Amino acid sequence: MVVAEIGCGAGNAVFPLLEANKNPHLTLKAYDYSSHAVKLVQNNPLYLSPPLGTIEAAVWDLTSSELPPGLEPGSVDIITLVFVMSALHPREWANAVSNTHKLLKPGGLVLMRDYGRYDLTQLRFKGGRLLDDNFYIRGDKTRVYFFELDELALLWTGSPAPASSRECRPVQIVEETDEHSTSDSDPTARSTPFISPNASQGSSPGRTTPTLAEAEISLNVLSDNAAEHAAQKPGAIHPMLTGDLPLKKAHPLFSIEQLGVDRRLIVNRKRQLKMYRVWMQGKFRKL
């Protein structure tokens, strides 16, 4: 079993896998375009002395014209892409999908998680950060794109998302502690200070920590805000995913095993903050 984490950062996927591993034949690969990130992985005690199985990290750009050194085409069972595709320029998407397809064995899986359209991160960006529709640049010069379901389906399969992916799922309200953060590490995703919706109706003076009931009311406000933005340009598909393009000619490369939207209102009572997050999750199988 070979599992590759692409865009590994500090190894947030490979090290938990390594710790929980019971398979002596498991091989983990960790790749990132940043040499600093790769060094962090290589200096981790679990990397230096893996309890079971093997792990290897190397610098590699998912959009490059070559595969990682020492890794043969069709040799990987599972590839994870967590907040990776959104960091690429849309012109680089085709190379990323093509390289992923080359690396996987027939029937291999891509597991991805990324930003969804009108996530709090997007709503908080200032106009000067906009590079293109739904595509922004952060203060540290990294980029981020916010996807629609159809865009991810077109990107990986060449066809729009199935109706089952569009089923309206309830928004989860998640209580967060500083020790067990459920939000991603995006520095632009600043939380919103909580103000009780009943503040003007005689609520207890000095109490600003939200109850779950108040969080539900707040969620409705945030959802309406996101819906207002969505109404301005509903279902916009990036031009790189339409028309007679090379990636479209190559499809179908993958089938959809799972695709949907994870919407959460994350409430941190200690810090008196709340964040409305929209994340895309997908599982795609190589054909």
PDB file of C-alpha atoms in Angstrom:
ATOM      1  CA  MET A   1       0.000   0.000   0.000  1.00  0.00           C
ATOM      2  CA  VAL A   2       1.446   3.345  -1.119  1.00  0.00           C
ATOM      3  CA  VAL A   3      -0.116   6.593   0.119  1.00  0.00           C
ATOM      4  CA  ALA A   4       1.129   9.994  -1.083  1.00  0.00           C
ATOM      5  CA  GLU A   5       0.360  13.294   0.624  1.00  0.00           C
ATOM      6  CA  ILE A   6       0.861  16.048  -1.943  1.00  0.00           C
ATOM      7  CA  GLY A   7       1.183  19.523  -0.479  1.00  0.00           C
ATOM      8  CA  CYS A   8       2.250  17.882   2.763  1.00  0.00           C
ATOM      9  CA  GLY A   9       3.244  20.998   4.704  1.00  0.00           C
ATOM     10  CA  ALA A  10       4.440  19.709   8.080  1.00  0.00           C
ATOM     11  CA  GLY A  11       2.999  16.239   7.416  1.00  0.00           C
ATOM     12  CA  ASN A  12      -0.492  16.669   8.841  1.00  0.00           C
ATOM     13  CA  ALA A  13      -1.759  13.573   7.024  1.00  0.00           C
ATOM     14  CA  VAL A  14       1.230  11.241   6.835  1.00  0.00           C
ATOM     15  CA  PHE A  15       2.249  11.378  10.497  1.00  0.00           C
ATOM     16  CA  PRO A  16      -1.181  10.486  11.946  1.00  0.00           C
ATOM     17  CA  LEU A  17      -1.281   7.638   9.412  1.00  0.00           C
ATOM     18  CA  LEU A  18       2.178   6.522  10.465  1.00  0.00           C
ATOM     19  CA  GLU A  19       1.237   6.581  14.147  1.00  0.00           C
ATOM     20  CA  ALA A  20      -1.918   4.514  13.579  1.00  0.00           C
ATOM     21  CA  ASN A  21      -0.377   2.134  11.040  1.00  0.00           C
ATOM     22  CA  LYS A  22      -0.562  -1.634  11.618  1.00  0.00           C
ATOM     23  CA  ASN A  23       0.658  -2.612   8.142  1.00  0.00           C
ATOM     24  CA  PRO A  24       4.421  -3.303   7.881  1.00  0.00           C
ATOM     25  CA  HIS A  25       4.176  -2.911   4.100  1.00  0.00           C
ATOM     26  CA  LEU A  26       2.736   0.611   4.174  1.00  0.00           C
ATOM     27  CA  THR A  27       4.805   3.157   2.249  1.00  0.00           C
ATOM     28  CA  LEU A  28       4.132   6.854   2.801  1.00  0.00           C
ATOM     29  CA  LYS A  29       5.294   9.591   0.428  1.00  0.00           C
ATOM     30  CA  ALA A  30       5.206  13.283   1.367  1.00  0.00           C
ATOM     31  CA  TYR A  31       5.699  15.994  -1.259  1.00  0.00           C
ATOM     32  CA  ASP A  32       5.664  19.774  -1.161  1.00  0.00           C
ATOM     33  CA  TYR A  33       7.018  22.488  -3.435  1.00  0.00           C
ATOM     34  CA  SER A  34       8.473  24.191  -0.343  1.00  0.00           C
ATOM     35  CA  SER A  35      11.874  22.898   0.749  1.00  0.00           C
ATOM     36  CA  HIS A  36      11.205  24.353   4.202  1.00  0.00           C
ATOM     37  CA  ALA A  37       8.067  22.224   4.576  1.00  0.00           C
ATOM     38  CA  VAL A  38       9.922  19.108   3.463  1.00  0.00           C
ATOM     39  CA  LYS A  39      12.672  19.754   6.012  1.00  0.00           C
ATOM     40  CA  LEU A  40      10.042  19.997   8.749  1.00  0.00           C
ATOM     41  CA  VAL A  41       8.783  16.561   7.760  1.00  0.00           C
ATOM     42  CA  GLN A  42      12.285  15.105   7.561  1.00  0.00           C
ATOM     43  CA  ASN A  43      13.168  16.407  11.032  1.00  0.00           C
ATOM     44  CA  ASN A  44      10.108  14.890  12.686  1.00  0.00           C
ATOM     45  CA  PRO A  45      11.021  12.050  15.110  1.00  0.00           C
ATOM     46  CA  LEU A  46       8.489   9.762  13.409  1.00  0.00           C
ATOM     47  CA  TYR A  47      10.251  10.311  10.088  1.00  0.00           C
ATOM     48  CA  LEU A  48      13.654   9.580  11.583  1.00  0.00           C
ATOM     49  CA  SER A  49      12.415   6.419  13.299  1.00  0.00           C
ATOM     50  CA  PRO A  50       9.073   5.193  11.887  1.00  0.00           C
ATOM     51  CA  PRO A  51       7.339   2.694  14.207  1.00  0.00           C
ATOM     52  CA  LEU A  52       6.117   0.543  11.298  1.00  0.00           C
ATOM     53  CA  GLY A  53       6.247   0.913   7.530  1.00  0.00           C
ATOM     54  CA  THR A  54       8.360   3.452   5.642  1.00  0.00           C
ATOM     55  CA  ILE A  55       8.150   7.167   4.884  1.00  0.00           C
ATOM     56  CA  GLU A  56       9.953   9.384   2.392  1.00  0.00           C
ATOM     57  CA  ALA A  57       9.657  13.140   1.808  1.00  0.00           C
ATOM     58  CA  ALA A  58      10.917  15.173  -1.137  1.00  0.00           C
ATOM     59  CA  VAL A  59      10.496  18.527  -2.839  1.00  0.00           C
ATOM     60  CA  TRP A  60       8.115  18.243  -5.775  1.00  0.00           C
ATOM     61  CA  ASP A  61       5.699  20.570  -7.545  1.00  0.00           C
ATOM     62  CA  LEU A  62       2.397  18.921  -8.480  1.00  0.00           C
ATOM     63  CA  THR A  63       2.189  21.102 -11.599  1.00  0.00           C
ATOM     64  CA  SER A  64       5.654  20.231 -12.919  1.00  0.00           C
ATOM     65  CA  SER A  65       6.291  18.371 -16.167  1.00  0.00           C
ATOM     66  CA  GLU A  66       8.029  15.486 -14.381  1.00  0.00           C
ATOM     67  CA  LEU A  67       6.937  13.002 -11.734  1.00  0.00           C
ATOM     68  CA  PRO A  68       8.679  12.809  -8.333  1.00  0.00           C
ATOM     69  CA  PRO A  69      12.153  11.233  -8.441  1.00  0.00           C
ATOM     70  CA  GLY A  70      12.102   7.500  -7.798  1.00  0.00           C
ATOM     71  CA  LEU A  71       8.322   7.166  -8.072  1.00  0.00           C
ATOM     72  CA  GLU A  72       7.086   5.164 -11.043  1.00  0.00           C
ATOM     73  CA  PRO A  73       3.850   5.912 -12.910  1.00  0.00           C
ATOM     74  CA  GLY A  74       0.925   3.831 -11.690  1.00  0.00           C
ATOM     75  CA  SER A  75       2.524   3.013  -8.333  1.00  0.00           C
ATOM     76  CA  VAL A  76       0.361   4.903  -5.794  1.00  0.00           C
ATOM     77  CA  ASP A  77      -2.848   3.593  -4.193  1.00  0.00           C
ATOM     78  CA  ILE A  78      -4.123   6.787  -2.536  1.00  0.00           C
ATOM     79  CA  ILE A  79      -3.274  10.476  -2.998  1.00  0.00           C
ATOM     80  CA  THR A  80      -4.402  13.153  -0.539  1.00  0.00           C
ATOM     81  CA  LEU A  81      -4.816  16.781  -1.628  1.00  0.00           C
ATOM     82  CA  VAL A  82      -5.807  18.977   1.317  1.00  0.00           C
ATOM     83  CA  PHE A  83      -6.149  22.686   0.450  1.00  0.00           C
ATOM     84  CA  VAL A  84      -3.826  22.113  -2.511  1.00  0.00           C
ATOM     85  CA  MET A  85      -5.803  22.681  -5.723  1.00  0.00           C
ATOM     86  CA  SER A  86      -7.034  26.070  -4.479  1.00  0.00           C
ATOM     87  CA  ALA A  87      -3.431  27.271  -4.145  1.00  0.00           C
ATOM     88  CA  LEU A  88      -2.742  26.690  -7.846  1.00  0.00           C
ATOM     89  CA  HIS A  89      -3.337  29.091 -10.693  1.00  0.00           C
ATOM     90  CA  PRO A  90      -6.258  27.831 -12.809  1.00  0.00           C
ATOM     91  CA  ARG A  91      -3.815  27.413 -15.715  1.00  0.00           C
ATOM     92  CA  GLU A  92      -2.015  24.799 -13.578  1.00  0.00           C
ATOM     93  CA  TRP A  93      -5.057  22.663 -12.810  1.00  0.00           C
ATOM     94  CA  ALA A  94      -4.716  20.474 -15.909  1.00  0.00           C
ATOM     95  CA  ASN A  95      -1.106  19.519 -15.110  1.00  0.00           C
ATOM     96  CA  ALA A  96      -2.037  18.760 -11.505  1.00  0.00           C
ATOM     97  CA  VAL A  97      -4.875  16.425 -12.493  1.00  0.00           C
ATOM     98  CA  SER A  98      -2.740  14.788 -15.190  1.00  0.00           C
ATOM     99  CA  ASN A  99       0.146  14.121 -12.781  1.00  0.00           C
ATOM    100  CA  THR A 100      -2.231  12.737 -10.173  1.00  0.00           C
ATOM    101  CA  HIS A 101      -3.695  10.390 -12.779  1.00  0.00           C
ATOM    102  CA  LYS A 102      -0.223   9.242 -13.867  1.00  0.00           C
ATOM    103  CA  LEU A 103       0.877   8.450 -10.311  1.00  0.00           C
ATOM    104  CA  LEU A 104      -2.160   6.387  -9.339  1.00  0.00           C
ATOM    105  CA  LYS A 105      -2.647   2.698  -9.941  1.00  0.00           C
ATOM    106  CA  PRO A 106      -5.766   1.720 -11.915  1.00  0.00           C
ATOM    107  CA  GLY A 107      -8.627   2.127  -9.449  1.00  0.00           C
ATOM    108  CA  GLY A 108      -6.513   4.344  -7.180  1.00  0.00           C
ATOM    109  CA  LEU A 109      -8.168   7.086  -5.145  1.00  0.00           C
ATOM    110  CA  VAL A 110      -7.795  10.848  -4.789  1.00  0.00           C
ATOM    111  CA  LEU A 111      -9.004  12.223  -1.448  1.00  0.00           C
ATOM    112  CA  MET A 112      -9.348  15.991  -1.511  1.00  0.00           C
ATOM    113  CA  ARG A 113     -10.566  18.805   0.705  1.00  0.00           C
ATOM    114  CA  ASP A 114     -10.587  22.435  -0.343  1.00  0.00           C
ATOM    115  CA  TYR A 115     -12.246  25.824  -0.079  1.00  0.00           C
ATOM    116  CA  GLY A 116     -15.859  26.229  -1.186  1.00  0.00           C
ATOM    117  CA  ARG A 117     -17.443  29.300  -2.711  1.00  0.00           C
ATOM    118  CA  TYR A 118     -18.368  31.972  -0.130  1.00  0.00           C
ATOM    119  CA  ASP A 119     -16.358  30.489   2.704  1.00  0.00           C
ATOM    120  CA  LEU A 120     -15.707  33.112   5.393  1.00  0.00           C
ATOM    121  CA  THR A 121     -12.169  33.450   4.074  1.00  0.00           C
ATOM    122  CA  GLN A 122     -13.485  34.649   0.721  1.00  0.00           C
ATOM    123  CA  LEU A 123     -16.062  37.004   2.209  1.00  0.00           C
ATOM    124  CA  ARG A 124     -13.343  38.748   4.246  1.00  0.00           C
ATOM    125  CA  PHE A 125     -10.947  39.411   1.365  1.00  0.00           C
ATOM    126  CA  LYS A 126     -10.624  43.066   0.375  1.00  0.00           C
ATOM    127  CA  GLY A 127     -11.085  44.143  -3.224  1.00  0.00           C
ATOM    128  CA  GLY A 128      -7.373  44.769  -3.697  1.00  0.00           C
ATOM    129  CA  ARG A 129      -6.679  41.060  -3.121  1.00  0.00           C
ATOM    130  CA  LEU A 130      -8.778  39.917  -6.085  1.00  0.00           C
ATOM    131  CA  LEU A 131      -6.764  38.447  -8.979  1.00  0.00           C
ATOM    132  CA  ASP A 132      -9.714  37.040 -10.929  1.00  0.00           C
ATOM    133  CA  ASP A 133     -13.238  35.836 -10.234  1.00  0.00           C
ATOM    134  CA  ASN A 134     -13.092  33.831  -6.968  1.00  0.00           C
ATOM    135  CA  PHE A 135      -9.265  33.895  -7.067  1.00  0.00           C
ATOM    136  CA  TYR A 136      -7.312  35.941  -4.495  1.00  0.00           C
ATOM    137  CA  ILE A 137      -3.807  36.672  -3.278  1.00  0.00           C
ATOM    138  CA  ARG A 138      -2.986  36.656   0.428  1.00  0.00           C
ATOM    139  CA  GLY A 139      -0.613  38.961   2.259  1.00  0.00           C
ATOM    140  CA  ASP A 140       2.117  36.296   2.125  1.00  0.00           C
ATOM    141  CA  LYS A 141       1.755  36.160  -1.709  1.00  0.00           C
ATOM    142  CA  THR A 142       0.160  32.711  -1.725  1.00  0.00           C
ATOM    143  CA  ARG A 143      -3.008  32.353  -3.790  1.00  0.00           C
ATOM    144  CA  VAL A 144      -6.389  30.819  -3.092  1.00  0.00           C
ATOM    145  CA  TYR A 145      -9.319  29.855  -5.306  1.00  0.00           C
ATOM    146  CA  PHE A 146     -12.839  29.110  -4.031  1.00  0.00           C
ATOM    147  CA  PHE A 147     -14.543  26.241  -5.839  1.00  0.00           C
ATOM    148  CA  GLU A 148     -18.081  25.346  -6.860  1.00  0.00           C
ATOM    149  CA  LEU A 149     -19.163  21.686  -6.900  1.00  0.00           C
ATOM    150  CA  ASP A 150     -19.473  21.675 -10.695  1.00  0.00           C
ATOM    151  CA  GLU A 151     -15.949  23.026 -11.051  1.00  0.00           C
ATOM    152  CA  LEU A 152     -14.461  20.143  -9.077  1.00  0.00           C
ATOM    153  CA  ALA A 153     -16.586  17.611 -10.944  1.00  0.00           C
ATOM    154  CA  LEU A 154     -15.537  19.064 -14.308  1.00  0.00           C
ATOM    155  CA  LEU A 155     -11.918  19.226 -13.208  1.00  0.00           C
ATOM    156  CA  TRP A 156     -11.694  15.543 -12.244  1.00  0.00           C
ATOM    157  CA  THR A 157     -14.297  13.864 -14.460  1.00  0.00           C
ATOM    158  CA  GLY A 158     -15.159  16.228 -17.313  1.00  0.00           C
ATOM    159  CA  SER A 159     -18.850  16.273 -16.336  1.00  0.00           C
ATOM    160  CA  PRO A 160     -20.949  18.410 -13.966  1.00  0.00           C
ATOM    161  CA  ALA A 161     -21.621  17.241 -10.420  1.00  0.00           C
ATOM    162  CA  PRO A 162     -24.402  14.652 -10.031  1.00  0.00           C
ATOM    163  CA  ALA A 163     -27.673  15.627  -8.399  1.00  0.00           C
ATOM    164  CA  SER A 164     -26.793  13.631  -5.279  1.00  0.00           C
ATOM    165  CA  SER A 165     -23.897  16.021  -4.587  1.00  0.00           C
ATOM    166  CA  ARG A 166     -26.303  18.951  -4.454  1.00  0.00           C
ATOM    167  CA  GLU A 167     -28.458  17.574  -1.670  1.00  0.00           C
ATOM    168  CA  CYS A 168     -28.859  20.200   1.042  1.00  0.00           C
ATOM    169  CA  ARG A 169     -27.126  18.936   4.145  1.00  0.00           C
ATOM    170  CA  PRO A 170     -27.610  20.612   7.530  1.00  0.00           C
ATOM    171  CA  VAL A 171     -24.887  22.963   8.696  1.00  0.00           C
ATOM    172  CA  GLN A 172     -22.911  21.558  11.608  1.00  0.00           C
ATOM    173  CA  ILE A 173     -22.316  23.725  14.655  1.00  0.00           C
ATOM    174  CA  VAL A 174     -18.915  22.762  16.046  1.00  0.00           C
ATOM    175  CA  GLU A 175     -17.539  23.887  19.387  1.00  0.00           C
ATOM    176  CA  GLU A 176     -13.813  24.545  19.046  1.00  0.00           C
ATOM    177  CA  THR A 177     -11.120  24.706  21.699  1.00  0.00           C
ATOM    178  CA  ASP A 178      -7.706  26.245  21.161  1.00  0.00           C
ATOM    179  CA  GLU A 179      -6.155  22.830  21.782  1.00  0.00           C
ATOM    180  CA  HIS A 180      -8.305  21.061  19.167  1.00  0.00           C
ATOM    181  CA  SER A 181      -8.820  23.530  16.364  1.00  0.00           C
ATOM    182  CA  THR A 182     -11.058  22.351  13.527  1.00  0.00           C
ATOM    183  CA  SER A 183     -10.335  25.280  11.256  1.00  0.00           C
ATOM    184  CA  ASP A 184      -7.586  25.299   8.669  1.00  0.00           C
ATOM    185  CA  SER A 185      -4.413  27.296   9.062  1.00  0.00           C
ATOM    186  CA  ASP A 186      -5.377  30.095   6.688  1.00  0.00           C
ATOM    187  CA  PRO A 187      -4.216  33.350   8.308  1.00  0.00           C
ATOM    188  CA  THR A 188      -6.820  35.358   6.385  1.00  0.00           C
ATOM    189  CA  ALA A 189      -9.709  33.441   7.921  1.00  0.00           C
ATOM    190  CA  ARG A 190     -10.030  35.764  10.873  1.00  0.00           C
ATOM    191  CA  SER A 191     -12.863  34.865  13.179  1.00  0.00           C
ATOM    192  CA  THR A 192     -15.792  37.126  13.911  1.00  0.00           C
ATOM    193  CA  PRO A 193     -16.232  38.394  17.490  1.00  0.00           C
ATOM    194  CA  PHE A 194     -19.503  37.067  18.856  1.00  0.00           C
ATOM    195  CA  ILE A 195     -22.219  39.509  19.822  1.00  0.00           C
ATOM    196  CA  SER A 196     -25.311  37.980  21.344  1.00  0.00           C
ATOM    197  CA  PRO A 197     -28.393  38.502  19.132  1.00  0.00           C
ATOM    198  CA  ASN A 198     -30.342  39.152  22.331  1.00  0.00           C
ATOM    199  CA  ALA A 199     -27.981  41.866  23.562  1.00  0.00           C
ATOM    200  CA  SER A 200     -30.614  44.548  23.089  1.00  0.00           C
ATOM    201  CA  GLN A 201     -33.274  42.448  24.794  1.00  0.00           C
ATOM    202  CA  GLY A 202     -31.963  42.505  28.337  1.00  0.00           C
ATOM    203  CA  SER A 203     -29.425  39.706  28.249  1.00  0.00           C
ATOM    204  CA  SER A 204     -27.065  39.316  31.158  1.00  0.00           C
ATOM    205  CA  PRO A 205     -24.592  42.221  31.265  1.00  0.00           C
ATOM    206  CA  GLY A 206     -21.029  41.293  30.465  1.00  0.00           C
ATOM    207  CA  ARG A 207     -21.890  37.866  29.003  1.00  0.00           C
ATOM    208  CA  THR A 208     -20.595  37.569  25.450  1.00  0.00           C
ATOM    209  CA  THR A 209     -19.831  33.842  25.206  1.00  0.00           C
ATOM    210  CA  PRO A 210     -22.343  32.289  22.758  1.00  0.00           C
ATOM    211  CA  THR A 211     -24.756  29.546  23.662  1.00  0.00           C
ATOM    212  CA  LEU A 212     -25.505  26.980  20.957  1.00  0.00           C
ATOM    213  CA  ALA A 213     -28.992  28.449  20.532  1.00  0.00           C
ATOM    214  CA  GLU A 214     -27.471  31.865  19.875  1.00  0.00           C
ATOM    215  CA  ALA A 215     -24.999  30.266  17.473  1.00  0.00           C
ATOM    216  CA  GLU A 216     -27.911  28.865  15.466  1.00  0.00           C
ATOM    217  CA  ILE A 217     -29.385  32.358  15.122  1.00  0.00           C
ATOM    218  CA  SER A 218     -25.980  33.669  14.118  1.00  0.00           C
ATOM    219  CA  LEU A 219     -25.682  30.863  11.567  1.00  0.00           C
ATOM    220  CA  ASN A 220     -28.838  32.053   9.822  1.00  0.00           C
ATOM    221  CA  VAL A 221     -27.349  35.545   9.507  1.00  0.00           C
ATOM    222  CA  LEU A 222     -24.085  34.194   8.097  1.00  0.00           C
ATOM    223  CA  SER A 223     -25.904  31.872   5.690  1.00  0.00           C
ATOM    224  CA  ASP A 224     -27.987  34.778   4.401  1.00  0.00           C
ATOM    225  CA  ASN A 225     -24.783  36.770   3.869  1.00  0.00           C
ATOM    226  CA  ALA A 226     -23.247  33.959   1.818  1.00  0.00           C
ATOM    227  CA  ALA A 227     -26.469  33.490  -0.145  1.00  0.00           C
ATOM    228  CA  GLU A 228     -26.511  37.200  -1.003  1.00  0.00           C
ATOM    229  CA  HIS A 229     -23.031  36.904  -2.490  1.00  0.00           C
ATOM    230  CA  ALA A 230     -23.989  33.732  -4.358  1.00  0.00           C
ATOM    231  CA  ALA A 231     -26.983  35.453  -5.914  1.00  0.00           C
ATOM    232  CA  GLN A 232     -24.714  38.052  -7.487  1.00  0.00           C
ATOM    233  CA  LYS A 233     -23.049  35.448  -9.727  1.00  0.00           C
ATOM    234  CA  PRO A 234     -24.629  32.011  -9.225  1.00  0.00           C
ATOM    235  CA  GLY A 235     -22.761  28.880 -10.250  1.00  0.00           C
ATOM    236  CA  ALA A 236     -19.930  30.702 -12.026  1.00  0.00           C
ATOM    237  CA  ILE A 237     -17.622  28.157 -13.705  1.00  0.00           C
ATOM    238  CA  HIS A 238     -14.033  29.117 -14.433  1.00  0.00           C
ATOM    239  CA  PRO A 239     -13.337  29.393 -18.200  1.00  0.00           C
ATOM    240  CA  MET A 240     -10.457  26.901 -17.877  1.00  0.00           C
ATOM    241  CA  LEU A 241     -13.078  24.205 -17.253  1.00  0.00           C
ATOM    242  CA  THR A 242     -15.301  25.013 -20.225  1.00  0.00           C
ATOM    243  CA  GLY A 243     -14.769  24.981 -23.954  1.00  0.00           C
ATOM    244  CA  ASP A 244     -12.541  22.744 -26.055  1.00  0.00           C
ATOM    245  CA  LEU A 245      -9.552  22.436 -23.715  1.00  0.00           C
ATOM    246  CA  PRO A 246      -6.854  19.702 -23.522  1.00  0.00           C
ATOM    247  CA  LEU A 247      -8.017  18.441 -20.119  1.00  0.00           C
ATOM    248  CA  LYS A 248     -11.587  18.102 -21.363  1.00  0.00           C
ATOM    249  CA  LYS A 249     -10.385  16.025 -24.329  1.00  0.00           C
ATOM    250  CA  ALA A 250      -8.574  13.636 -21.968  1.00  0.00           C
ATOM    251  CA  HIS A 251     -11.636  12.957 -19.803  1.00  0.00           C
ATOM    252  CA  PRO A 252     -13.024  10.843 -18.332  1.00  0.00           C
ATOM    253  CA  LEU A 253      -9.942  10.273 -16.159  1.00  0.00           C
ATOM    254  CA  PHE A 254     -11.766   9.746 -12.858  1.00  0.00           C
ATOM    255  CA  SER A 255     -15.179   8.776 -11.558  1.00  0.00           C
ATOM    256  CA  ILE A 256     -16.837  10.394  -8.543  1.00  0.00           C
ATOM    257  CA  GLU A 257     -16.999   8.185  -5.476  1.00  0.00           C
ATOM    258  CA  GLN A 258     -18.071  11.042  -3.225  1.00  0.00           C
ATOM    259  CA  LEU A 259     -18.476  14.804  -3.653  1.00  0.00           C
ATOM    260  CA  GLY A 260     -20.198  17.296  -1.408  1.00  0.00           C
ATOM    261  CA  VAL A 261     -20.077  20.476   0.645  1.00  0.00           C
ATOM    262  CA  ASP A 262     -19.128  20.556   4.328  1.00  0.00           C
ATOM    263  CA  ARG A 263     -20.681  23.652   5.917  1.00  0.00           C
ATOM    264  CA  ARG A 264     -19.847  24.430   9.528  1.00  0.00           C
ATOM    265  CA  LEU A 265     -20.317  27.192  12.034  1.00  0.00           C
ATOM    266  CA  ILE A 266     -17.288  26.890  14.296  1.00  0.00           C
ATOM    267  CA  VAL A 267     -17.801  28.472  17.712  1.00  0.00           C
ATOM    268  CA  ASN A 268     -14.916  29.120  20.100  1.00  0.00           C
ATOM    269  CA  ARG A 269     -16.463  30.058  23.437  1.00  0.00           C
ATOM    270  CA  LYS A 270     -13.161  30.784  25.155  1.00  0.00           C
ATOM    271  CA  ARG A 271     -12.107  33.319  22.528  1.00  0.00           C
ATOM    272  CA  GLN A 272     -15.701  34.462  21.890  1.00  0.00           C
ATOM    273  CA  LEU A 273     -15.370  33.904  18.156  1.00  0.00           C
ATOM    274  CA  LYS A 274     -17.332  32.252  15.383  1.00  0.00           C
ATOM    275  CA  MET A 275     -16.439  31.234  11.832  1.00  0.00           C
ATOM    276  CA  TYR A 276     -18.737  30.123   9.008  1.00  0.00           C
ATOM    277  CA  ARG A 277     -16.765  27.689   6.864  1.00  0.00           C
ATOM    278  CA  VAL A 278     -17.567  26.151   3.494  1.00  0.00           C
ATOM    279  CA  TRP A 279     -15.319  23.270   2.481  1.00  0.00           C
ATOM    280  CA  MET A 280     -15.506  20.939  -0.511  1.00  0.00           C
ATOM    281  CA  GLN A 281     -14.774  17.255  -0.026  1.00  0.00           C
ATOM    282  CA  GLY A 282     -14.276  14.750  -2.807  1.00  0.00           C
ATOM    283  CA  LYS A 283     -13.220  11.178  -3.438  1.00  0.00           C
ATOM    284  CA  PHE A 284     -12.333  10.355  -7.041  1.00  0.00           C
ATOM    285  CA  ARG A 285     -11.364   6.960  -8.478  1.00  0.00           C
ATOM    286  CA  LYS A 286      -8.971   6.564 -11.406  1.00  0.00           C
ATOM    287  CA  LEU A 287     -10.585   4.908 -14.414  1.00  0.00           C
TER     288      LEU A 287
END
